[in-house]
Coordinates of C-alpha atoms (C1' of nucleotides) in Angstrom, one line a residue:
Chain S
M1 CA -32.7 -25.8 6.2
E2 CA -36.5 -25.2 6.8
E3 CA -35.7 -24.2 10.3
F4 CA -33.0 -22.0 8.8
N5 CA -35.6 -19.9 6.8
N6 CA -37.5 -19.5 9.8
Y7 CA -35.2 -17.5 11.5
F8 CA -35.6 -13.6 11.8
K9 CA -34.1 -11.5 9.1
S10 CA -33.2 -7.9 9.0
A11 CA -32.8 -5.3 6.4
F12 CA -29.4 -5.0 5.5
T13 CA -27.7 -1.7 4.3
V14 CA -24.3 -0.3 3.4
D15 CA -23.4 3.4 4.3
N16 CA -20.7 4.9 2.6
V17 CA -18.6 7.9 4.0
I18 CA -17.0 9.4 0.8
F19 CA -14.4 11.6 1.7
G20 CA -12.7 14.3 -0.1
F21 CA -10.0 17.2 0.1
D22 CA -10.6 20.6 -1.4
N23 CA -9.5 23.8 -0.7
G24 CA -7.5 22.9 2.2
D25 CA -10.8 21.2 4.0
L26 CA -11.5 17.5 4.4
K27 CA -15.3 17.2 2.9
V28 CA -17.6 14.7 3.0
L29 CA -20.3 14.0 0.3
L30 CA -23.8 13.9 1.9
I31 CA -27.1 13.5 0.7
K32 CA -30.5 15.5 1.4
R33 CA -33.0 12.8 2.2
G34 CA -36.1 13.3 0.0
E35 CA -38.4 10.8 1.8
E36 CA -39.3 9.6 5.1
P37 CA -38.2 9.3 7.7
Y38 CA -35.7 12.2 8.4
T39 CA -36.9 14.2 5.3
G40 CA -35.0 16.9 4.5
K41 CA -32.2 16.0 6.8
W42 CA -28.3 15.4 5.5
A43 CA -27.5 11.8 5.3
L44 CA -24.7 9.4 4.4
P45 CA -25.2 8.0 1.3
G46 CA -26.4 4.5 1.6
Y47 CA -28.7 1.7 0.0
F48 CA -29.9 -1.7 0.7
V49 CA -27.3 -4.4 -0.1
Y50 CA -28.7 -6.8 -3.1
P51 CA -29.2 -10.4 -2.5
N52 CA -26.4 -11.3 -5.1
E53 CA -24.1 -8.8 -3.9
D54 CA -21.1 -8.6 -1.5
L55 CA -20.4 -6.0 0.8
D56 CA -17.9 -4.0 -0.9
T57 CA -19.4 -4.4 -4.2
A58 CA -22.9 -2.7 -2.7
A59 CA -20.2 -0.1 -1.2
N60 CA -18.8 0.4 -4.8
R61 CA -22.1 0.4 -6.4
I62 CA -23.2 3.5 -4.0
L63 CA -20.1 5.5 -4.5
E64 CA -20.5 5.1 -8.2
E65 CA -24.1 6.1 -8.7
L66 CA -23.1 9.1 -7.1
T67 CA -19.9 10.0 -8.5
S68 CA -19.3 7.9 -11.6
I69 CA -16.1 6.8 -10.0
K70 CA -14.8 3.5 -9.5
N71 CA -11.6 1.7 -8.2
V72 CA -11.2 4.0 -5.5
Y73 CA -9.7 3.3 -1.8
L74 CA -12.5 1.7 0.3
E75 CA -12.5 0.3 3.8
Q76 CA -15.1 -1.5 5.9
V77 CA -15.2 0.3 9.4
K78 CA -17.9 -0.8 11.4
T79 CA -21.5 -2.3 11.4
F80 CA -24.4 -0.5 13.1
G81 CA -27.2 -2.4 14.2
A82 CA -28.9 -1.1 17.4
V83 CA -32.5 -2.2 17.5
N84 CA -34.2 1.5 17.1
R85 CA -31.3 2.9 14.7
H86 CA -34.3 3.0 11.8
P87 CA -37.7 4.0 12.9
F88 CA -39.5 1.5 10.3
G89 CA -37.8 -1.5 11.4
R90 CA -34.7 -3.6 12.1
V91 CA -32.1 -2.1 9.9
I92 CA -28.4 -3.2 10.3
T93 CA -25.8 -1.2 8.1
V94 CA -22.3 -1.6 7.3
A95 CA -20.3 1.6 7.2
F96 CA -17.5 1.9 4.6
F97 CA -15.6 5.0 3.9
S98 CA -13.9 5.9 0.5
L99 CA -11.1 8.4 -0.5
I100 CA -11.7 10.0 -3.8
K101 CA -10.0 12.7 -5.5
I102 CA -12.5 15.5 -5.8
S103 CA -10.8 17.0 -8.8
H104 CA -11.9 13.7 -10.7
Y105 CA -15.5 13.9 -9.6
N106 CA -17.6 13.9 -12.6
L107 CA -20.8 15.8 -12.1
Q108 CA -23.7 13.3 -11.6
P109 CA -26.8 13.5 -13.4
A110 CA -28.8 16.7 -12.5
S111 CA -31.1 14.6 -10.6
I112 CA -28.5 13.4 -8.3
A113 CA -26.6 16.7 -8.2
K114 CA -29.6 18.7 -6.9
K115 CA -29.4 16.2 -3.8
A116 CA -25.6 15.5 -3.4
Q117 CA -23.4 18.1 -1.7
W118 CA -19.9 18.1 -0.1
H119 CA -19.7 19.4 3.4
S120 CA -16.6 20.6 5.3
V121 CA -16.0 17.6 8.0
S122 CA -15.6 20.5 10.5
K123 CA -18.9 22.1 9.8
I124 CA -21.3 19.1 10.0
G125 CA -24.8 19.5 11.9
D126 CA -27.0 17.0 12.8
L127 CA -27.7 14.1 10.6
A128 CA -30.2 11.8 9.9
F129 CA -30.4 8.3 11.9
D130 CA -27.1 7.6 13.6
H131 CA -25.1 9.2 10.8
N132 CA -23.1 11.7 13.3
E133 CA -21.8 8.2 15.0
I134 CA -21.1 6.4 11.7
L135 CA -19.3 9.6 10.6
A136 CA -17.2 10.0 13.4
A137 CA -16.2 6.3 13.5
C138 CA -15.1 6.7 9.9
L139 CA -13.2 9.7 10.7
N140 CA -11.4 8.2 13.6
R141 CA -10.3 5.1 11.4
L142 CA -9.2 7.9 8.5
K143 CA -7.1 9.2 11.4
W144 CA -5.4 6.1 12.2
L145 CA -4.9 5.2 8.5
V146 CA -3.3 8.4 7.8
R147 CA -0.9 8.1 10.3
T148 CA 0.0 4.6 9.8
R149 CA -0.2 4.4 5.8
P150 CA 0.8 6.8 3.3
V151 CA -3.1 7.2 1.8
G152 CA -2.9 10.7 1.5
F153 CA -2.4 10.6 -2.1
E154 CA -5.7 9.2 -2.6
L155 CA -7.4 12.6 -1.7
L156 CA -5.3 14.6 -4.0
P157 CA -4.8 15.3 -7.6
P158 CA -2.0 13.2 -9.4
K159 CA 0.4 16.0 -9.2
F160 CA 0.7 17.9 -5.8
T161 CA 3.1 19.9 -3.6
L162 CA 4.5 18.9 -0.2
T163 CA 2.6 21.6 1.2
E164 CA -0.5 20.7 -0.2
L165 CA 0.0 17.1 1.4
Q166 CA 0.8 18.7 4.7
H167 CA -2.1 20.6 4.8
L168 CA -4.3 17.3 4.0
Y169 CA -2.5 15.8 7.0
E170 CA -3.3 18.7 9.0
S171 CA -6.6 18.8 8.0
I172 CA -7.3 15.2 8.9
L173 CA -5.4 14.9 12.0
E174 CA -6.6 18.3 13.4
T175 CA -3.0 19.1 14.5
E176 CA -0.3 21.3 13.3
L177 CA 2.7 19.7 12.1
D178 CA 6.2 21.0 11.5
K179 CA 7.1 21.8 8.1
R180 CA 10.7 20.5 7.7
N181 CA 10.0 17.3 10.0
F182 CA 7.2 16.5 7.9
R183 CA 9.1 16.8 4.9
K184 CA 12.1 15.0 6.0
K185 CA 9.4 12.0 7.3
I186 CA 7.7 12.1 3.9
L187 CA 10.8 12.1 1.7
S188 CA 12.6 9.5 3.6
M189 CA 9.8 7.1 2.8
N190 CA 10.8 7.3 -0.7
L191 CA 7.3 7.2 -2.0
L192 CA 7.3 10.6 -3.8
I193 CA 8.6 11.3 -7.4
D194 CA 10.0 14.6 -7.9
L195 CA 8.4 15.7 -11.1
E196 CA 11.0 18.6 -11.7
E197 CA 8.0 21.0 -12.3
S198 CA 6.7 23.9 -10.6
Q199 CA 3.3 25.2 -9.8
E200 CA 1.9 27.8 -12.1
G201 CA -0.4 30.6 -11.4
V202 CA 0.5 31.4 -8.0
A203 CA 1.5 34.7 -6.8
H204 CA 4.6 33.8 -4.8
R205 CA 7.4 31.4 -5.3
P206 CA 5.9 28.3 -6.8
A207 CA 6.3 24.9 -5.3
R208 CA 7.8 21.9 -6.8
L209 CA 5.3 19.0 -8.1
Y210 CA 5.4 15.5 -6.9
K211 CA 3.5 12.5 -7.8
F212 CA 3.0 9.4 -5.8
D213 CA 5.4 6.1 -6.5
K214 CA 2.9 3.1 -6.8
E215 CA 5.7 0.7 -7.5
K216 CA 7.4 1.8 -4.3
Y217 CA 4.1 1.7 -2.5
K218 CA 3.5 -2.0 -3.4
Q219 CA 6.8 -2.8 -1.8
F220 CA 6.4 -0.8 1.2
L221 CA 3.1 -2.8 1.8
A222 CA 4.9 -6.1 1.3
E223 CA 7.9 -5.2 3.6
G224 CA 5.3 -4.0 6.7
F225 CA 4.7 -0.7 7.5
N226 CA 7.2 1.7 9.4
F227 CA 5.2 5.0 8.9
E228 CA 3.8 7.6 11.3
V229 CA 3.3 11.1 11.3
K230 CA 3.3 12.5 14.9
E231 CA 2.4 16.0 16.2
S232 CA 4.4 18.1 18.7
K233 CA 4.7 17.3 22.3
K234 CA 3.8 20.2 24.4
K235 CA 4.3 18.9 27.7
E236 CA 6.0 15.7 29.2
T237 CA 4.1 12.9 28.9
Q238 CA 3.1 10.6 32.0
K239 CA 5.1 8.0 30.7
T240 CA 8.3 10.2 30.5
L241 CA 7.8 11.1 34.0
S242 CA 7.3 7.9 35.6
R243 CA 10.4 6.4 33.7
K244 CA 12.3 9.0 35.3
K245 CA 11.0 8.3 38.6
Q246 CA 11.9 4.4 38.0
L247 CA 15.2 5.5 37.0
Q248 CA 16.0 7.7 40.0
A249 CA 14.6 4.6 42.2
N250 CA 17.0 2.2 40.7
P251 CA 20.3 4.0 39.9
Chain C
M1 CA -42.9 2.2 4.4
E2 CA -44.4 -0.4 2.6
E3 CA -42.1 -0.2 0.1
F4 CA -39.3 -0.6 3.1
N5 CA -41.1 -4.0 4.0
N6 CA -40.4 -5.1 0.3
Y7 CA -36.6 -5.1 0.4
F8 CA -34.8 -8.2 0.6
K9 CA -33.8 -9.2 4.0
S10 CA -30.8 -11.5 5.2
A11 CA -30.3 -13.8 8.0
F12 CA -28.0 -11.8 10.6
T13 CA -25.7 -13.5 12.8
V14 CA -22.9 -12.8 15.2
D15 CA -19.8 -14.8 15.7
N16 CA -17.8 -14.7 18.6
V17 CA -13.8 -15.5 18.7
I18 CA -13.2 -16.1 22.4
F19 CA -9.5 -15.9 23.4
G20 CA -8.0 -17.5 26.4
F21 CA -4.5 -17.7 27.7
D22 CA -3.2 -21.0 28.9
N23 CA 0.0 -23.0 29.7
G24 CA 1.7 -20.4 27.7
D25 CA -0.4 -20.6 24.7
L26 CA -3.1 -18.4 23.1
K27 CA -6.4 -20.2 22.6
V28 CA -9.5 -19.9 21.0
L29 CA -12.8 -21.7 21.9
L30 CA -14.2 -23.5 19.2
I31 CA -17.5 -25.6 18.8
K32 CA -18.1 -28.9 16.9
R33 CA -21.0 -28.5 14.7
G34 CA -23.8 -31.1 15.1
E35 CA -25.9 -30.0 12.4
E36 CA -25.7 -29.3 8.7
P37 CA -23.9 -27.8 7.2
Y38 CA -20.2 -28.7 8.0
T39 CA -21.3 -31.2 10.3
G40 CA -18.3 -32.5 12.5
K41 CA -16.5 -29.6 11.6
W42 CA -14.9 -26.9 14.2
A43 CA -16.7 -23.6 14.3
L44 CA -16.7 -20.3 15.9
P45 CA -19.4 -20.0 18.3
G46 CA -22.1 -18.0 16.9
Y47 CA -25.9 -17.5 16.4
F48 CA -28.6 -15.2 15.1
V49 CA -29.0 -12.2 16.1
Y50 CA -32.9 -11.7 17.7
P51 CA -35.0 -8.9 16.7
N52 CA -34.8 -6.9 20.0
E53 CA -31.1 -7.4 20.5
D54 CA -28.2 -5.1 19.8
L55 CA -25.2 -6.5 18.2
D56 CA -22.9 -6.7 21.3
T57 CA -25.8 -7.8 23.2
A58 CA -25.9 -10.9 20.9
A59 CA -22.2 -11.1 21.2
N60 CA -22.3 -11.2 24.8
R61 CA -25.1 -13.6 25.1
I62 CA -23.2 -16.2 23.0
L63 CA -20.4 -15.7 25.1
E64 CA -22.3 -16.1 28.3
E65 CA -24.4 -19.3 27.2
L66 CA -20.9 -20.9 26.4
T67 CA -19.0 -19.7 29.5
S68 CA -21.3 -18.2 31.7
I69 CA -18.9 -15.2 31.8
K70 CA -20.3 -11.6 31.6
N71 CA -18.5 -8.1 31.3
V72 CA -15.5 -9.2 29.7
Y73 CA -13.6 -7.2 27.0
L74 CA -15.5 -7.4 23.6
E75 CA -14.8 -5.9 20.4
Q76 CA -16.5 -5.7 17.1
V77 CA -14.2 -6.4 14.4
K78 CA -15.4 -6.9 10.9
T79 CA -18.6 -7.8 9.4
F80 CA -18.6 -10.8 6.9
G81 CA -21.1 -11.0 4.2
A82 CA -19.9 -12.9 1.0
V83 CA -23.1 -14.1 -1.1
N84 CA -22.0 -17.7 -1.0
R85 CA -20.5 -17.7 2.5
H86 CA -23.6 -19.6 3.8
P87 CA -25.1 -22.9 1.6
F88 CA -28.4 -22.5 3.0
G89 CA -28.8 -19.0 1.9
R90 CA -27.7 -15.4 2.5
V91 CA -26.1 -14.9 5.8
I92 CA -24.2 -11.8 7.1
T93 CA -22.2 -12.2 10.2
V94 CA -20.4 -9.7 12.4
A95 CA -17.5 -10.9 14.0
F96 CA -16.5 -10.1 17.6
F97 CA -13.6 -11.1 19.5
S98 CA -13.6 -11.4 23.5
L99 CA -10.9 -11.9 26.0
I100 CA -11.3 -14.2 28.7
K101 CA -9.2 -15.5 31.8
I102 CA -9.3 -19.0 31.5
S103 CA -9.0 -19.5 35.1
H104 CA -12.5 -18.0 35.5
Y105 CA -14.0 -20.2 33.0
N106 CA -16.6 -22.2 34.6
L107 CA -17.6 -25.6 33.2
Q108 CA -20.7 -25.2 31.2
P109 CA -23.4 -27.4 31.3
A110 CA -22.4 -30.9 30.0
S111 CA -24.2 -30.6 26.9
I112 CA -22.3 -27.6 25.7
A113 CA -18.9 -28.9 27.2
K114 CA -19.3 -31.9 25.2
K115 CA -19.2 -29.9 21.9
A116 CA -16.9 -26.7 23.2
Q117 CA -13.0 -26.8 23.1
W118 CA -10.2 -24.9 23.7
H119 CA -7.9 -24.8 20.7
S120 CA -4.3 -23.6 20.3
V121 CA -4.4 -20.7 17.8
S122 CA -1.1 -22.0 16.5
K123 CA -2.6 -25.4 15.7
I124 CA -6.0 -24.6 13.9
G125 CA -7.0 -26.8 11.0
D126 CA -10.2 -26.2 8.7
L127 CA -13.0 -24.7 10.2
A128 CA -16.3 -24.7 9.0
F129 CA -17.7 -21.7 6.7
D130 CA -15.0 -18.9 6.2
H131 CA -14.2 -19.0 10.1
N132 CA -10.6 -19.2 9.2
E133 CA -10.9 -15.9 7.7
I134 CA -12.6 -14.7 10.7
L135 CA -10.6 -16.0 13.2
A136 CA -7.7 -14.4 11.0
A137 CA -9.1 -11.1 11.0
C138 CA -9.7 -11.1 14.9
L139 CA -6.0 -12.3 15.7
N140 CA -4.8 -9.4 13.7
R141 CA -6.8 -7.1 15.5
L142 CA -5.8 -8.5 18.9
K143 CA -2.0 -8.1 17.7
W144 CA -2.9 -4.5 17.1
L145 CA -4.5 -4.2 20.5
V146 CA -1.9 -5.7 22.4
R147 CA 0.7 -3.4 21.0
T148 CA -1.3 -0.3 21.8
R149 CA -3.3 -0.7 24.6
P150 CA -2.5 -2.8 27.8
V151 CA -5.0 -5.5 27.3
G152 CA -2.9 -8.3 28.1
F153 CA -4.4 -8.4 31.7
E154 CA -7.8 -9.3 30.2
L155 CA -6.0 -12.7 29.7
L156 CA -4.1 -13.6 32.9
P157 CA -5.2 -14.1 36.2
P158 CA -5.6 -11.4 38.5
K159 CA -2.3 -12.0 39.8
F160 CA 0.4 -13.0 37.5
T161 CA 4.2 -12.4 36.9
L162 CA 5.9 -10.4 34.6
T163 CA 7.5 -13.3 32.9
E164 CA 3.7 -14.7 32.3
L165 CA 2.8 -11.2 31.0
Q166 CA 5.9 -11.7 28.5
H167 CA 5.0 -14.8 27.4
L168 CA 1.5 -13.7 26.6
Y169 CA 2.9 -10.9 24.5
E170 CA 5.4 -13.2 22.7
S171 CA 2.5 -16.0 22.4
I172 CA 0.2 -13.1 20.6
L173 CA 2.6 -11.4 18.6
E174 CA 4.5 -14.6 17.5
T175 CA 7.6 -13.2 18.3
E176 CA 10.4 -13.0 21.0
L177 CA 10.9 -10.3 23.3
D178 CA 13.9 -9.0 25.2
K179 CA 13.5 -9.4 29.1
R180 CA 15.0 -6.6 30.2
N181 CA 13.4 -4.3 27.6
F182 CA 10.2 -5.9 27.9
R183 CA 10.1 -5.2 31.9
K184 CA 11.3 -1.7 31.5
K185 CA 8.6 -0.7 28.9
I186 CA 6.0 -2.3 30.9
L187 CA 6.9 -1.1 34.4
S188 CA 7.5 2.4 33.0
M189 CA 3.7 2.5 32.3
N190 CA 2.9 2.5 36.0
L191 CA 0.0 0.3 35.4
L192 CA 1.1 -2.5 37.4
I193 CA 0.9 -2.9 41.3
D194 CA 3.6 -4.7 42.8
L195 CA 2.0 -7.3 45.4
E196 CA 5.2 -8.0 47.3
E197 CA 4.2 -11.6 47.3
S198 CA 5.9 -14.2 45.5
Q199 CA 5.0 -17.5 43.3
E200 CA 4.5 -20.4 45.2
G201 CA 4.7 -24.2 44.4
V202 CA 7.4 -23.5 41.9
A203 CA 10.6 -25.5 41.6
H204 CA 13.0 -22.7 41.4
R205 CA 13.3 -19.0 42.4
P206 CA 9.9 -17.8 42.8
A207 CA 8.8 -14.5 40.8
R208 CA 7.3 -11.5 42.1
L209 CA 3.2 -11.2 41.8
Y210 CA 1.7 -8.1 40.2
K211 CA -1.6 -6.9 39.8
F212 CA -3.2 -4.6 37.1
D213 CA -4.1 -1.0 38.1
K214 CA -7.4 -0.3 37.1
E215 CA -7.5 3.5 38.3
K216 CA -4.3 4.1 36.7
Y217 CA -5.7 2.4 33.4
K218 CA -8.9 4.9 32.9
Q219 CA -6.3 7.7 33.4
F220 CA -4.5 6.2 30.6
L221 CA -7.5 6.1 28.5
A222 CA -8.2 9.3 29.1
E223 CA -4.8 10.8 28.4
G224 CA -4.3 9.5 25.1
F225 CA -2.2 6.2 24.2
N226 CA 1.4 6.1 24.2
F227 CA 2.1 2.4 24.4
E228 CA 3.7 0.1 22.4
V229 CA 5.9 -3.2 22.5
K230 CA 8.1 -3.9 19.4
E231 CA 10.2 -6.8 18.5
S232 CA 13.9 -6.4 17.7
K233 CA 15.2 -5.0 14.6
K234 CA 17.4 -7.6 13.0
K235 CA 18.3 -5.8 9.8
E236 CA 18.4 -2.0 8.5
T237 CA 15.3 -1.2 7.6
Q238 CA 14.6 0.4 4.1
K239 CA 13.6 3.4 5.9
T240 CA 17.0 4.0 7.5
L241 CA 18.8 3.1 4.4
S242 CA 16.7 5.8 2.3
R243 CA 17.4 8.6 5.4
K244 CA 21.1 8.1 5.0
K245 CA 21.0 8.4 1.5
Q246 CA 19.1 11.5 1.7
L247 CA 21.4 13.0 4.3
Q248 CA 24.2 12.1 2.0
A249 CA 22.7 14.1 -0.9
N250 CA 22.1 17.4 1.2
P251 CA 24.9 17.4 3.6
Chain W
dC1 C1' 25.8 -28.7 50.3
dT2 C1' 25.6 -28.8 45.7
dC3 C1' 23.0 -28.7 41.4
dC4 C1' 19.6 -26.8 38.8
dC5 C1' 16.5 -23.5 37.2
dT6 C1' 14.3 -19.2 36.7
dC7 C1' 14.4 -14.3 38.5
dG8 C1' 16.0 -9.8 38.3
dT9 C1' 19.0 -6.2 37.3
dG10 C1' 21.9 -1.7 34.4
dT11 C1' 24.3 0.4 30.7
dA12 C1' 26.2 2.0 26.5
dC13 C1' 25.0 2.6 22.1
dT14 C1' 21.8 3.7 18.0
dT15 C1' 17.9 5.5 16.2
dT16 C1' 13.8 8.2 16.1
dT17 C1' 12.0 12.4 17.4
dT18 C1' 11.8 17.1 18.2
dA19 C1' 12.5 22.2 18.4
dC20 C1' 13.7 25.7 15.8
dA21 C1' 14.8 30.4 11.9
dC22 C1' 16.6 32.2 7.8
dT23 C1' 17.5 32.7 2.6
dA24 C1' 15.3 31.8 -2.2
dA25 C1' 12.0 32.5 -5.6
dT26 C1' 8.4 34.7 -7.8
dT27 C1' 4.4 37.8 -8.6
dA28 C1' 2.3 42.4 -7.5
dA29 C1' 2.3 46.9 -6.7
dA30 C1' 4.6 51.2 -6.5
Chain Y
dT1 C1' 12.6 48.6 -12.3
dT2 C1' 12.5 48.7 -7.4
dT3 C1' 10.3 47.3 -3.5
dA4 C1' 6.9 44.6 -0.8
dA5 C1' 4.4 40.4 -0.1
dT6 C1' 4.0 35.7 0.2
dT7 C1' 5.4 31.2 0.1
dA8 C1' 9.2 27.5 -0.9
dG9 C1' 13.0 25.3 0.7
dT10 C1' 16.5 23.8 3.6
dG11 C1' 20.1 21.6 8.3
dT12 C1' 21.5 20.9 13.1
dA13 C1' 21.8 19.9 17.8
dA14 C1' 19.4 18.2 21.8
dA15 C1' 16.0 14.8 23.9
dA16 C1' 13.8 10.8 23.9
dA17 C1' 13.2 6.1 22.7
dG18 C1' 14.7 1.8 21.3
dT19 C1' 17.8 -1.9 21.3
dA20 C1' 21.7 -5.2 22.7
dC21 C1' 23.4 -7.7 25.7
dA22 C1' 25.7 -11.2 30.8
dC23 C1' 25.7 -12.5 35.2
dG24 C1' 24.7 -12.8 40.4
dA25 C1' 20.7 -13.9 43.4
dG26 C1' 17.2 -16.8 45.3
dG27 C1' 14.6 -20.7 45.7
dG28 C1' 13.7 -26.1 45.5
dA29 C1' 15.3 -30.8 44.7
dG30 C1' 18.4 -34.2 45.8

DNA sequence: CTCCCTCGTGTACTTTTTACACTAATTAAA
DNA sequence: TTTAATTAGTGTAAAAAGTACACGAGGGAG
């Protein structure tokens, strides 16, 4: 016990990569640092974990302080603890990401709003600390997630069109998807409810609005996951070729 | 800076789930605790992270102290930091898992060997701390990994038969695989080299030996991953049914 | 020589994925 | 009110991948 207390202890933080979707673009909420080190640089929102706080509690706290939003999708991704990642001492940080609906994002107190800003993921420059690396890890996880689980809904307003959903996927996966195949796939999951309403205020044929079916989603989670969105293949994969070879060899 | 030093600091450890495969069974290396708390209970090997040590360095150190093995597959999985997970104070632990070839596993110094022991993953009892939870998380990740990347080789001796490889997959995935389909799939990846040798000392027709092709594997990693082993379907999935419904509705 | 055991192999069927193009609905402008 | 502009919405056929399934071959043990 006494021995225990003598061990080296390190500062312990949580960084939260807050994703949103707006204007056809995937965004991250960044904060302009007002203090040393890296003053003036953009950084991921993060803070020390309190002694009586679990990790995800800390991540939620950081999110709420910034956006006044609670209860959103939040996932632990990876822990970063390189010896020299913080110039003032040893700091270990657990990276989380969360998915929020930007439309629901309440303006924070002015003091915070001055510092916090949405940035298109595709146009991020040099961030403070190792935050580019953290962001990259979270982006990767998000890509995997979106191919695997129908979480797109977390980033869209409650009512959305299939085209919006497709743009969201395309933006996250950085690829183009075939409209018909995408719709076939998404609708075949039966996780969308057709609201039988249409878009308003657009200068072209209005699209149908859908909402996400939370009940069916629970069922889906319980039964195992059979969902994947794939991009087009442009060339024969190595796998295909080698399989053909194999078949020729053993006719 | 001064402020920085006043923040709450926590003890910081790494736990390493060391997987091996032997006798048709997936194993984990556990240690019998000789001190408080949880004296006498089995626990995952783990230790404090030193001030000048990166996380994966610490995980490798723990592995090496126990097994004298270096340079094996090692992956960070998740960080566990619940407020009360350690009765003596706040301890945050980063869980890693590693894959080793049990055949290469040198006997440690007797002092360690007395405490360390391989346990079949399927027969693990109550572990110390939250280690059952940590093990479960690592097992899940391993399942995903094995369906997605050809890492099975990390757990087998340098020369192995396809049946051994299949048993490894079956043991990790906790499912049965069809022999012909499994071989077709594995061979079509072109990651195995047929050694044109046979097993010896078995009381039946000896199987061919293969080894893993590291060069092709690098290529495979560079080109993106197209590998998955699936278990048999026993019933129509919900997806199939709903798709049929949809097709009937729009003929 | 026979028994016993595991090895190794092919095919037909089902499901999933992919590629691809035109008509419909609405607003804005002429 | 006609026309242009713009996005919405829809089906099908071909290719690839996945699945189910059974028997002769090769070796050791007795």
